[in-house]
PDB file of C-alpha atoms (C1' of nucleotides) in Angstrom:
ATOM      1  CA  MET A 300    -157.705 -54.257-237.874  1.00  0.00           C
ATOM      2  CA  LYS A 301    -159.786 -51.923-239.718  1.00  0.00           C
ATOM      3  CA  GLN A 302    -159.911 -49.354-236.939  1.00  0.00           C
ATOM      4  CA  LEU A 303    -156.108 -49.402-236.557  1.00  0.00           C
ATOM      5  CA  LYS A 304    -155.760 -48.501-240.321  1.00  0.00           C
ATOM      6  CA  ASN A 305    -158.122 -45.668-239.711  1.00  0.00           C
ATOM      7  CA  LEU A 306    -155.726 -44.242-236.885  1.00  0.00           C
ATOM      8  CA  LEU A 307    -152.935 -44.022-239.436  1.00  0.00           C
ATOM      9  CA  GLU A 308    -155.265 -42.570-242.082  1.00  0.00           C
ATOM     10  CA  GLU A 309    -156.198 -39.745-240.177  1.00  0.00           C
ATOM     11  CA  SER A 310    -152.799 -38.804-239.607  1.00  0.00           C
ATOM     12  CA  SER A 311    -149.900 -37.589-241.666  1.00  0.00           C
ATOM     13  CA  LEU A 312    -148.130 -41.001-241.424  1.00  0.00           C
ATOM     14  CA  LYS A 313    -148.312 -43.664-244.021  1.00  0.00           C
ATOM     15  CA  ILE A 314    -149.789 -47.078-243.453  1.00  0.00           C
ATOM     16  CA  THR A 315    -147.285 -49.693-243.357  1.00  0.00           C
ATOM     17  CA  PRO A 316    -147.137 -53.130-242.046  1.00  0.00           C
ATOM     18  CA  GLN A 317    -144.596 -52.430-239.386  1.00  0.00           C
ATOM     19  CA  ARG A 318    -146.837 -49.628-237.806  1.00  0.00           C
ATOM     20  CA  LEU A 319    -150.066 -51.603-237.899  1.00  0.00           C
ATOM     21  CA  ALA A 320    -148.185 -54.484-236.442  1.00  0.00           C
ATOM     22  CA  ILE A 321    -147.040 -52.103-233.570  1.00  0.00           C
ATOM     23  CA  LEU A 322    -150.659 -50.914-232.999  1.00  0.00           C
ATOM     24  CA  LYS A 323    -152.109 -54.423-233.188  1.00  0.00           C
ATOM     25  CA  GLU A 324    -149.625 -55.317-230.460  1.00  0.00           C
ATOM     26  CA  LEU A 325    -150.629 -52.523-228.318  1.00  0.00           C
ATOM     27  CA  GLU A 326    -154.340 -53.105-228.875  1.00  0.00           C
ATOM     28  CA  LYS A 327    -153.730 -56.811-227.807  1.00  0.00           C
ATOM     29  CA  LYS A 328    -151.815 -56.305-224.836  1.00  0.00           C
ATOM     30  CA  GLY A 329    -153.231 -52.836-223.613  1.00  0.00           C
ATOM     31  CA  HIS A 330    -149.788 -51.751-222.639  1.00  0.00           C
ATOM     32  CA  ALA A 331    -146.242 -52.596-223.629  1.00  0.00           C
ATOM     33  CA  SER A 332    -142.486 -51.577-223.452  1.00  0.00           C
ATOM     34  CA  ILE A 333    -140.235 -51.201-226.520  1.00  0.00           C
ATOM     35  CA  GLU A 334    -138.713 -54.498-225.893  1.00  0.00           C
ATOM     36  CA  GLU A 335    -142.110 -56.270-225.372  1.00  0.00           C
ATOM     37  CA  ILE A 336    -143.446 -54.748-228.712  1.00  0.00           C
ATOM     38  CA  TYR A 337    -140.144 -55.944-230.511  1.00  0.00           C
ATOM     39  CA  GLU A 338    -140.052 -59.346-229.103  1.00  0.00           C
ATOM     40  CA  ASP A 339    -143.588 -60.209-229.795  1.00  0.00           C
ATOM     41  CA  ILE A 340    -143.668 -58.780-233.327  1.00  0.00           C
ATOM     42  CA  ARG A 341    -140.699 -60.606-234.347  1.00  0.00           C
ATOM     43  CA  ASP A 342    -142.342 -63.679-233.827  1.00  0.00           C
ATOM     44  CA  PHE A 343    -144.376 -63.103-236.913  1.00  0.00           C
ATOM     45  CA  PHE A 344    -142.267 -60.389-238.585  1.00  0.00           C
ATOM     46  CA  PRO A 345    -138.651 -61.368-237.963  1.00  0.00           C
ATOM     47  CA  SER A 346    -137.136 -58.835-240.151  1.00  0.00           C
ATOM     48  CA  ILE A 347    -138.499 -55.902-238.216  1.00  0.00           C
ATOM     49  CA  SER A 348    -135.790 -53.644-236.720  1.00  0.00           C
ATOM     50  CA  LEU A 349    -135.637 -52.094-233.274  1.00  0.00           C
ATOM     51  CA  ALA A 350    -134.770 -48.886-234.705  1.00  0.00           C
ATOM     52  CA  THR A 351    -138.006 -48.848-236.612  1.00  0.00           C
ATOM     53  CA  ILE A 352    -139.768 -49.630-233.410  1.00  0.00           C
ATOM     54  CA  TYR A 353    -138.301 -46.539-231.724  1.00  0.00           C
ATOM     55  CA  LYS A 354    -138.858 -44.551-234.775  1.00  0.00           C
ATOM     56  CA  ASN A 355    -142.377 -45.265-235.030  1.00  0.00           C
ATOM     57  CA  ILE A 356    -143.020 -44.982-231.415  1.00  0.00           C
ATOM     58  CA  THR A 357    -141.985 -41.473-231.519  1.00  0.00           C
ATOM     59  CA  ALA A 358    -143.975 -40.840-234.678  1.00  0.00           C
ATOM     60  CA  LEU A 359    -147.025 -42.480-233.270  1.00  0.00           C
ATOM     61  CA  LYS A 360    -146.667 -40.515-230.085  1.00  0.00           C
ATOM     62  CA  ASP A 361    -146.074 -37.130-231.839  1.00  0.00           C
ATOM     63  CA  GLU A 362    -149.353 -37.771-233.802  1.00  0.00           C
ATOM     64  CA  ASN A 363    -151.005 -38.623-230.471  1.00  0.00           C
ATOM     65  CA  ILE A 364    -151.954 -42.034-231.737  1.00  0.00           C
ATOM     66  CA  ILE A 365    -150.312 -43.797-228.971  1.00  0.00           C
ATOM     67  CA  SER A 366    -149.525 -42.174-225.297  1.00  0.00           C
ATOM     68  CA  GLU A 367    -146.611 -43.136-223.037  1.00  0.00           C
ATOM     69  CA  ILE A 368    -147.132 -44.156-219.590  1.00  0.00           C
ATOM     70  CA  CYS A 369    -144.656 -45.058-216.659  1.00  0.00           C
ATOM     71  CA  LEU A 370    -145.484 -48.140-214.949  1.00  0.00           C
ATOM     72  CA  HIS A 371    -143.113 -48.908-211.908  1.00  0.00           C
ATOM     73  CA  HIS A 372    -141.220 -46.046-213.486  1.00  0.00           C
ATOM     74  CA  LYS A 373    -140.508 -47.787-216.742  1.00  0.00           C
ATOM     75  CA  PRO A 374    -141.825 -46.521-219.866  1.00  0.00           C
ATOM     76  CA  LYS A 375    -144.516 -48.159-221.577  1.00  0.00           C
ATOM     77  CA  PHE A 376    -147.214 -47.185-224.388  1.00  0.00           C
ATOM     78  CA  GLU A 377    -150.778 -47.579-225.089  1.00  0.00           C
ATOM     79  CA  ILE A 378    -153.299 -46.558-227.806  1.00  0.00           C
ATOM     80  CA  THR A 379    -154.524 -43.159-226.966  1.00  0.00           C
ATOM     81  CA  LYS A 380    -158.067 -43.176-225.695  1.00  0.00           C
ATOM     82  CA  GLU A 381    -160.192 -41.400-223.164  1.00  0.00           C
ATOM     83  CA  PRO A 382    -158.137 -40.120-220.171  1.00  0.00           C
ATOM     84  CA  HIS A 383    -158.143 -42.668-217.525  1.00  0.00           C
ATOM     85  CA  ALA A 384    -156.048 -43.823-214.574  1.00  0.00           C
ATOM     86  CA  HIS A 385    -154.050 -47.147-214.238  1.00  0.00           C
ATOM     87  CA  PHE A 386    -154.403 -49.589-211.562  1.00  0.00           C
ATOM     88  CA  ILE A 387    -151.257 -51.836-211.097  1.00  0.00           C
ATOM     89  CA  CYS A 388    -151.367 -54.954-209.084  1.00  0.00           C
ATOM     90  CA  LYS A 389    -148.056 -55.053-206.823  1.00  0.00           C
ATOM     91  CA  LYS A 390    -148.522 -58.927-206.686  1.00  0.00           C
ATOM     92  CA  CYS A 391    -149.423 -60.123-210.225  1.00  0.00           C
ATOM     93  CA  GLY A 392    -148.411 -57.097-211.967  1.00  0.00           C
ATOM     94  CA  LYS A 393    -151.533 -56.849-214.006  1.00  0.00           C
ATOM     95  CA  VAL A 394    -152.662 -53.321-215.259  1.00  0.00           C
ATOM     96  CA  GLU A 395    -156.033 -52.190-215.450  1.00  0.00           C
ATOM     97  CA  ASP A 396    -157.492 -49.129-217.050  1.00  0.00           C
ATOM     98  CA  VAL A 397    -159.894 -47.332-214.634  1.00  0.00           C
ATOM     99  CA  PRO A 398    -162.121 -44.595-215.800  1.00  0.00           C
ATOM    100  CA  PHE A 399    -161.529 -41.367-214.126  1.00  0.00           C
ATOM    101  CA  ASN A 400    -164.392 -41.367-211.716  1.00  0.00           C
ATOM    102  CA  GLU A 401    -166.444 -37.951-212.050  1.00  0.00           C
ATOM    103  CA  LEU A 402    -165.895 -37.307-208.569  1.00  0.00           C
ATOM    104  CA  ILE A 403    -162.085 -37.510-208.494  1.00  0.00           C
ATOM    105  CA  LYS A 404    -161.942 -35.727-211.824  1.00  0.00           C
ATOM    106  CA  GLY A 405    -164.281 -33.040-210.858  1.00  0.00           C
ATOM    107  CA  GLU A 406    -162.468 -32.289-207.629  1.00  0.00           C
ATOM    108  CA  ILE A 407    -158.988 -32.053-209.205  1.00  0.00           C
ATOM    109  CA  ASP A 408    -160.407 -30.095-212.037  1.00  0.00           C
ATOM    110  CA  LYS A 409    -162.013 -27.580-209.425  1.00  0.00           C
ATOM    111  CA  GLN A 410    -158.222 -26.855-208.317  1.00  0.00           C
ATOM    112  CA  TYR A 411    -156.515 -27.254-211.687  1.00  0.00           C
ATOM    113  CA  PRO A 412    -158.897 -26.611-214.487  1.00  0.00           C
ATOM    114  CA  ASP A 413    -157.919 -27.724-217.985  1.00  0.00           C
ATOM    115  CA  SER A 414    -155.030 -29.995-216.707  1.00  0.00           C
ATOM    116  CA  GLN A 415    -154.028 -33.237-218.047  1.00  0.00           C
ATOM    117  CA  LYS A 416    -153.992 -35.933-215.092  1.00  0.00           C
ATOM    118  CA  GLU A 417    -151.933 -38.863-214.827  1.00  0.00           C
ATOM    119  CA  LEU A 418    -153.212 -41.256-211.883  1.00  0.00           C
ATOM    120  CA  TYR A 419    -151.321 -44.405-211.199  1.00  0.00           C
ATOM    121  CA  ILE A 420    -152.656 -46.662-208.276  1.00  0.00           C
ATOM    122  CA  TYR A 421    -150.396 -49.402-206.899  1.00  0.00           C
ATOM    123  CA  GLY A 422    -152.320 -52.069-204.763  1.00  0.00           C
ATOM    124  CA  ILE A 423    -153.104 -55.693-204.848  1.00  0.00           C
ATOM    125  CA  CYS A 424    -156.024 -56.750-207.311  1.00  0.00           C
ATOM    126  CA  LYS A 425    -159.205 -58.665-206.316  1.00  0.00           C
ATOM    127  CA  GLU A 426    -157.916 -61.882-207.689  1.00  0.00           C
ATOM    128  CA  CYS A 427    -154.605 -61.957-205.654  1.00  0.00           C
ATOM    129  CA  LYS A 428    -156.423 -60.857-202.733  1.00  0.00           C
ATOM    130  CA  GLU A 429    -158.603 -63.950-202.891  1.00  0.00           C
ATOM    131  CA  LYS A 430    -155.869 -66.075-203.140  1.00  0.00           C
ATOM    132  CA  GLU A 431    -154.180 -64.932-200.273  1.00  0.00           C
ATOM    133  CA  SER A 432    -157.167 -65.842-197.944  1.00  0.00           C
TER     134      SER A 432
ATOM    135  CA  MET B 347    -128.411 -30.065-192.631  1.00  0.00           C
ATOM    136  CA  LYS B 348    -129.009 -31.798-189.300  1.00  0.00           C
ATOM    137  CA  GLN B 349    -132.313 -33.340-190.585  1.00  0.00           C
ATOM    138  CA  LEU B 350    -130.569 -34.779-193.527  1.00  0.00           C
ATOM    139  CA  LYS B 351    -127.923 -36.579-191.391  1.00  0.00           C
ATOM    140  CA  ASN B 352    -130.744 -37.925-189.399  1.00  0.00           C
ATOM    141  CA  LEU B 353    -132.441 -39.528-192.239  1.00  0.00           C
ATOM    142  CA  LEU B 354    -129.024 -41.456-192.813  1.00  0.00           C
ATOM    143  CA  GLU B 355    -128.536 -42.259-189.231  1.00  0.00           C
ATOM    144  CA  GLU B 356    -131.929 -43.882-189.051  1.00  0.00           C
ATOM    145  CA  SER B 357    -131.077 -46.068-191.973  1.00  0.00           C
ATOM    146  CA  SER B 358    -128.336 -48.766-192.344  1.00  0.00           C
ATOM    147  CA  LEU B 359    -126.410 -46.294-194.524  1.00  0.00           C
ATOM    148  CA  LYS B 360    -123.064 -44.692-193.448  1.00  0.00           C
ATOM    149  CA  ILE B 361    -123.251 -40.946-193.374  1.00  0.00           C
ATOM    150  CA  THR B 362    -120.767 -39.741-196.024  1.00  0.00           C
ATOM    151  CA  PRO B 363    -120.227 -36.263-197.717  1.00  0.00           C
ATOM    152  CA  GLN B 364    -121.394 -37.445-200.928  1.00  0.00           C
ATOM    153  CA  ARG B 365    -124.914 -38.857-199.597  1.00  0.00           C
ATOM    154  CA  LEU B 366    -125.400 -35.715-197.639  1.00  0.00           C
ATOM    155  CA  ALA B 367    -124.619 -33.679-200.779  1.00  0.00           C
ATOM    156  CA  ILE B 368    -127.241 -35.701-202.759  1.00  0.00           C
ATOM    157  CA  LEU B 369    -129.725 -34.955-200.036  1.00  0.00           C
ATOM    158  CA  LYS B 370    -128.830 -31.552-199.486  1.00  0.00           C
ATOM    159  CA  GLU B 371    -129.421 -30.837-203.408  1.00  0.00           C
ATOM    160  CA  LEU B 372    -132.823 -32.536-203.417  1.00  0.00           C
ATOM    161  CA  GLU B 373    -133.801 -30.490-200.478  1.00  0.00           C
ATOM    162  CA  LYS B 374    -132.677 -27.442-202.192  1.00  0.00           C
ATOM    163  CA  LYS B 375    -134.371 -28.188-205.713  1.00  0.00           C
ATOM    164  CA  GLY B 376    -137.345 -30.372-204.389  1.00  0.00           C
ATOM    165  CA  HIS B 377    -136.992 -32.694-207.600  1.00  0.00           C
ATOM    166  CA  ALA B 378    -133.851 -33.342-209.746  1.00  0.00           C
ATOM    167  CA  SER B 379    -132.628 -35.784-212.164  1.00  0.00           C
ATOM    168  CA  ILE B 380    -129.302 -37.966-212.013  1.00  0.00           C
ATOM    169  CA  GLU B 381    -127.831 -35.466-214.272  1.00  0.00           C
ATOM    170  CA  GLU B 382    -129.031 -32.402-212.521  1.00  0.00           C
ATOM    171  CA  ILE B 383    -127.855 -33.826-209.208  1.00  0.00           C
ATOM    172  CA  TYR B 384    -124.335 -34.785-210.750  1.00  0.00           C
ATOM    173  CA  GLU B 385    -123.906 -31.410-212.368  1.00  0.00           C
ATOM    174  CA  ASP B 386    -124.995 -29.385-209.369  1.00  0.00           C
ATOM    175  CA  ILE B 387    -122.744 -31.200-206.784  1.00  0.00           C
ATOM    176  CA  ARG B 388    -119.759 -31.114-209.072  1.00  0.00           C
ATOM    177  CA  ASP B 389    -119.537 -27.224-208.736  1.00  0.00           C
ATOM    178  CA  PHE B 390    -118.528 -27.777-205.050  1.00  0.00           C
ATOM    179  CA  PHE B 391    -117.424 -31.385-205.092  1.00  0.00           C
ATOM    180  CA  PRO B 392    -115.562 -31.959-208.262  1.00  0.00           C
ATOM    181  CA  SER B 393    -114.245 -35.335-207.516  1.00  0.00           C
ATOM    182  CA  ILE B 394    -117.657 -36.934-207.205  1.00  0.00           C
ATOM    183  CA  SER B 395    -118.218 -39.675-209.637  1.00  0.00           C
ATOM    184  CA  LEU B 396    -121.497 -40.267-211.653  1.00  0.00           C
ATOM    185  CA  ALA B 397    -121.340 -44.038-210.507  1.00  0.00           C
ATOM    186  CA  THR B 398    -121.598 -43.009-206.891  1.00  0.00           C
ATOM    187  CA  ILE B 399    -124.453 -40.775-207.691  1.00  0.00           C
ATOM    188  CA  TYR B 400    -126.262 -43.901-209.177  1.00  0.00           C
ATOM    189  CA  LYS B 401    -125.264 -46.188-206.443  1.00  0.00           C
ATOM    190  CA  ASN B 402    -126.503 -43.876-203.635  1.00  0.00           C
ATOM    191  CA  ILE B 403    -129.617 -43.114-205.522  1.00  0.00           C
ATOM    192  CA  THR B 404    -130.376 -46.825-205.519  1.00  0.00           C
ATOM    193  CA  ALA B 405    -129.374 -47.257-201.976  1.00  0.00           C
ATOM    194  CA  LEU B 406    -131.385 -44.161-200.817  1.00  0.00           C
ATOM    195  CA  LYS B 407    -134.402 -45.430-202.727  1.00  0.00           C
ATOM    196  CA  ASP B 408    -134.050 -49.021-201.181  1.00  0.00           C
ATOM    197  CA  GLU B 409    -134.104 -47.250-197.703  1.00  0.00           C
ATOM    198  CA  ASN B 410    -137.155 -45.120-198.719  1.00  0.00           C
ATOM    199  CA  ILE B 411    -135.071 -41.994-197.955  1.00  0.00           C
ATOM    200  CA  ILE B 412    -136.018 -40.589-201.369  1.00  0.00           C
ATOM    201  CA  SER B 413    -138.552 -41.455-203.743  1.00  0.00           C
ATOM    202  CA  GLU B 414    -138.594 -41.800-207.805  1.00  0.00           C
ATOM    203  CA  ILE B 415    -141.040 -39.908-209.624  1.00  0.00           C
ATOM    204  CA  CYS B 416    -141.599 -39.619-213.422  1.00  0.00           C
ATOM    205  CA  LEU B 417    -141.955 -35.941-214.563  1.00  0.00           C
ATOM    206  CA  HIS B 418    -142.660 -35.693-218.205  1.00  0.00           C
ATOM    207  CA  HIS B 419    -141.636 -39.484-218.608  1.00  0.00           C
ATOM    208  CA  LYS B 420    -138.298 -38.892-217.298  1.00  0.00           C
ATOM    209  CA  PRO B 421    -137.119 -40.302-213.847  1.00  0.00           C
ATOM    210  CA  LYS B 422    -136.629 -37.499-210.991  1.00  0.00           C
ATOM    211  CA  PHE B 423    -136.035 -37.875-207.418  1.00  0.00           C
ATOM    212  CA  GLU B 424    -137.105 -36.286-204.335  1.00  0.00           C
ATOM    213  CA  ILE B 425    -136.812 -36.685-200.528  1.00  0.00           C
ATOM    214  CA  THR B 426    -139.516 -38.997-199.275  1.00  0.00           C
ATOM    215  CA  LYS B 427    -142.418 -37.327-197.460  1.00  0.00           C
ATOM    216  CA  GLU B 428    -146.196 -37.356-196.945  1.00  0.00           C
ATOM    217  CA  PRO B 429    -147.762 -38.829-200.267  1.00  0.00           C
ATOM    218  CA  HIS B 430    -148.632 -35.970-202.429  1.00  0.00           C
ATOM    219  CA  ALA B 431    -149.558 -35.236-206.072  1.00  0.00           C
ATOM    220  CA  HIS B 432    -147.234 -33.336-208.459  1.00  0.00           C
ATOM    221  CA  PHE B 433    -148.321 -30.175-210.596  1.00  0.00           C
ATOM    222  CA  ILE B 434    -146.222 -29.683-213.510  1.00  0.00           C
ATOM    223  CA  CYS B 435    -146.420 -26.376-215.380  1.00  0.00           C
ATOM    224  CA  LYS B 436    -146.509 -27.075-219.214  1.00  0.00           C
ATOM    225  CA  LYS B 437    -145.105 -23.470-219.809  1.00  0.00           C
ATOM    226  CA  CYS B 438    -142.396 -22.906-217.363  1.00  0.00           C
ATOM    227  CA  GLY B 439    -141.724 -26.274-216.170  1.00  0.00           C
ATOM    228  CA  LYS B 440    -141.981 -25.542-212.542  1.00  0.00           C
ATOM    229  CA  VAL B 441    -143.113 -28.438-210.414  1.00  0.00           C
ATOM    230  CA  GLU B 442    -145.174 -28.043-207.374  1.00  0.00           C
ATOM    231  CA  ASP B 443    -145.962 -30.644-204.586  1.00  0.00           C
ATOM    232  CA  VAL B 444    -149.713 -30.591-204.060  1.00  0.00           C
ATOM    233  CA  PRO B 445    -151.178 -32.088-200.683  1.00  0.00           C
ATOM    234  CA  PHE B 446    -153.689 -35.125-201.527  1.00  0.00           C
ATOM    235  CA  ASN B 447    -156.875 -33.363-200.908  1.00  0.00           C
ATOM    236  CA  GLU B 448    -158.743 -35.661-198.523  1.00  0.00           C
ATOM    237  CA  LEU B 449    -161.557 -35.613-200.840  1.00  0.00           C
ATOM    238  CA  ILE B 450    -159.598 -37.055-203.666  1.00  0.00           C
ATOM    239  CA  LYS B 451    -157.674 -39.628-201.441  1.00  0.00           C
ATOM    240  CA  GLY B 452    -160.787 -40.909-200.013  1.00  0.00           C
ATOM    241  CA  GLU B 453    -162.630 -41.541-203.235  1.00  0.00           C
ATOM    242  CA  ILE B 454    -159.713 -43.364-204.689  1.00  0.00           C
ATOM    243  CA  ASP B 455    -159.340 -45.220-201.330  1.00  0.00           C
ATOM    244  CA  LYS B 456    -162.866 -46.210-201.209  1.00  0.00           C
ATOM    245  CA  GLN B 457    -162.230 -47.988-204.512  1.00  0.00           C
ATOM    246  CA  TYR B 458    -158.815 -49.111-203.829  1.00  0.00           C
ATOM    247  CA  PRO B 459    -158.163 -49.389-200.085  1.00  0.00           C
ATOM    248  CA  ASP B 460    -154.428 -49.486-198.845  1.00  0.00           C
ATOM    249  CA  SER B 461    -152.996 -48.618-202.370  1.00  0.00           C
ATOM    250  CA  GLN B 462    -150.138 -46.119-203.141  1.00  0.00           C
ATOM    251  CA  LYS B 463    -151.227 -43.338-205.371  1.00  0.00           C
ATOM    252  CA  GLU B 464    -149.106 -41.412-207.940  1.00  0.00           C
ATOM    253  CA  LEU B 465    -150.932 -38.463-209.409  1.00  0.00           C
ATOM    254  CA  TYR B 466    -149.346 -36.073-211.973  1.00  0.00           C
ATOM    255  CA  ILE B 467    -151.271 -33.094-213.183  1.00  0.00           C
ATOM    256  CA  TYR B 468    -150.030 -31.257-216.205  1.00  0.00           C
ATOM    257  CA  GLY B 469    -151.462 -27.519-216.533  1.00  0.00           C
ATOM    258  CA  ILE B 470    -150.562 -23.941-216.618  1.00  0.00           C
ATOM    259  CA  CYS B 471    -149.406 -22.443-213.384  1.00  0.00           C
ATOM    260  CA  LYS B 472    -150.857 -19.108-211.863  1.00  0.00           C
ATOM    261  CA  GLU B 473    -148.027 -17.144-212.880  1.00  0.00           C
ATOM    262  CA  CYS B 474    -147.781 -18.121-216.433  1.00  0.00           C
ATOM    263  CA  LYS B 475    -151.425 -17.532-216.723  1.00  0.00           C
ATOM    264  CA  GLU B 476    -151.113 -14.173-215.343  1.00  0.00           C
ATOM    265  CA  LYS B 477    -148.253 -13.257-217.779  1.00  0.00           C
ATOM    266  CA  GLU B 478    -150.501 -14.389-220.857  1.00  0.00           C
ATOM    267  CA  SER B 479    -153.419 -12.172-219.969  1.00  0.00           C
TER     268      SER B 479
ATOM    269  C1'  DT C 584    -142.278 -41.354-259.705  1.00  0.00           C
ATOM    270  C1'  DT C 585    -141.588 -39.176-255.548  1.00  0.00           C
ATOM    271  C1'  DC C 586    -141.031 -39.271-250.905  1.00  0.00           C
ATOM    272  C1'  DT C 587    -141.533 -41.420-246.550  1.00  0.00           C
ATOM    273  C1'  DG C 588    -140.449 -45.514-244.075  1.00  0.00           C
ATOM    274  C1'  DT C 589    -137.325 -49.285-243.326  1.00  0.00           C
ATOM    275  C1'  DG C 590    -133.125 -51.858-241.791  1.00  0.00           C
ATOM    276  C1'  DC C 591    -128.534 -52.199-240.732  1.00  0.00           C
ATOM    277  C1'  DA C 592    -124.490 -50.634-238.595  1.00  0.00           C
ATOM    278  C1'  DA C 593    -122.380 -46.956-235.980  1.00  0.00           C
ATOM    279  C1'  DA C 594    -122.513 -43.488-232.818  1.00  0.00           C
ATOM    280  C1'  DT C 595    -124.277 -41.824-228.583  1.00  0.00           C
ATOM    281  C1'  DC C 596    -126.224 -42.008-224.083  1.00  0.00           C
ATOM    282  C1'  DT C 597    -127.533 -43.911-219.751  1.00  0.00           C
ATOM    283  C1'  DT C 598    -126.872 -47.198-216.286  1.00  0.00           C
ATOM    284  C1'  DT C 599    -124.253 -51.016-214.042  1.00  0.00           C
ATOM    285  C1'  DT C 600    -120.438 -53.610-212.576  1.00  0.00           C
ATOM    286  C1'  DG C 601    -115.715 -54.861-210.707  1.00  0.00           C
ATOM    287  C1'  DC C 602    -111.977 -53.861-208.471  1.00  0.00           C
ATOM    288  C1'  DA C 603    -108.417 -51.227-205.837  1.00  0.00           C
ATOM    289  C1'  DT C 604    -108.227 -47.448-202.545  1.00  0.00           C
ATOM    290  C1'  DG C 605    -110.088 -44.440-199.059  1.00  0.00           C
ATOM    291  C1'  DG C 606    -112.728 -43.194-195.146  1.00  0.00           C
ATOM    292  C1'  DC C 607    -116.525 -43.770-191.606  1.00  0.00           C
ATOM    293  C1'  DA C 608    -117.700 -45.919-187.081  1.00  0.00           C
TER     294       DA C 608
ATOM    295  C1'  DT D1121    -109.421 -52.424-187.624  1.00  0.00           C
ATOM    296  C1'  DG D1122    -113.229 -53.854-190.345  1.00  0.00           C
ATOM    297  C1'  DC D1123    -116.560 -52.871-193.652  1.00  0.00           C
ATOM    298  C1'  DC D1124    -118.727 -50.216-196.378  1.00  0.00           C
ATOM    299  C1'  DA D1125    -118.386 -46.365-199.773  1.00  0.00           C
ATOM    300  C1'  DT D1126    -115.948 -43.958-203.551  1.00  0.00           C
ATOM    301  C1'  DG D1127    -114.030 -43.423-207.868  1.00  0.00           C
ATOM    302  C1'  DC D1128    -112.174 -44.977-211.986  1.00  0.00           C
ATOM    303  C1'  DA D1129    -112.706 -47.652-216.134  1.00  0.00           C
ATOM    304  C1'  DA D1130    -114.717 -50.963-218.601  1.00  0.00           C
ATOM    305  C1'  DA D1131    -119.001 -53.238-219.832  1.00  0.00           C
ATOM    306  C1'  DA D1132    -123.628 -53.687-220.701  1.00  0.00           C
ATOM    307  C1'  DG D1133    -127.995 -51.412-221.873  1.00  0.00           C
ATOM    308  C1'  DA D1134    -130.931 -48.182-224.137  1.00  0.00           C
ATOM    309  C1'  DT D1135    -131.721 -44.877-227.757  1.00  0.00           C
ATOM    310  C1'  DT D1136    -130.662 -42.113-231.729  1.00  0.00           C
ATOM    311  C1'  DT D1137    -128.633 -41.279-236.149  1.00  0.00           C
ATOM    312  C1'  DG D1138    -127.129 -41.772-241.173  1.00  0.00           C
ATOM    313  C1'  DC D1139    -127.556 -43.748-245.115  1.00  0.00           C
ATOM    314  C1'  DA D1140    -128.689 -46.861-249.018  1.00  0.00           C
ATOM    315  C1'  DC D1141    -132.659 -49.394-250.269  1.00  0.00           C
ATOM    316  C1'  DA D1142    -137.632 -50.732-250.552  1.00  0.00           C
ATOM    317  C1'  DG D1143    -142.266 -49.732-250.826  1.00  0.00           C
ATOM    318  C1'  DA D1144    -146.735 -46.624-249.918  1.00  0.00           C
ATOM    319  C1'  DA D1145    -149.281 -43.461-252.478  1.00  0.00           C
TER     320       DA D1145
END
DNA sequence: TTCTGTGCAAATCTTTTGCATGGCA
DNA sequence: TGCCATGCAAAAGATTTGCACAGAA
């Protein structure tokens, strides 16, 4: 909880229960859509409005506290951290953060220095592969 | 024109002027959004309907004739070709297809064999860099 | 106290659907 | 001719906006 508060304190945004709830949700789930955030927060914060979620997602994105990603071409959000890739399991849908292997990053940076990279890898995760055999 | 027709012939979809127009537009622009496709086609095909664009984009995607990509987290479409990365210039907005350098691909495949990759590189293109200096 | 943030409702997109008609094969 | 595709209009979804009130600093 304390770290999430810090993220807001270091920005120009005020600390509100709604914003903390959004960040807490993203911290818990890793990645979530607007609708997922809304539904989950409503469980313990029934008065929150969808418009508030939208407005705050935009504000938090502008402050670079959270980042937008596209999983299966649907918008999701995550707390901003070190640049990393995403592995998405085509069977179970699980999403894993994958550190940018230095070799991959180096090779891209050689051709495109100072660029921001977004890498999505769609495959079958270890667990699903084991179940298959 | 003939190659585009072939794409449809090899699928279960019928050849219609609307579908050819969509493919022609994507061939010309490289990547386009639904709205861009609609506006551009309307210039010479005023009776085409937005619903037809949507239905056909879905049908063409299902047949793997076109692919969806997310540029700046907005959906765009392109004619399906060899897997490749996208370079997006943050200054002028230009989008370039970048062949998957074998080294990059090999390194990812080592960790995630048989996976589909989506790589977006956001940076400043050569032309914009030259203008700056 | 001040000013930003919230929640509601309405407005504005965006996308999908149903259905009668048109047109490819 | 038999279906599939098109276009229209309506419906459904997703996102944004305006405004009065509430709450953080």
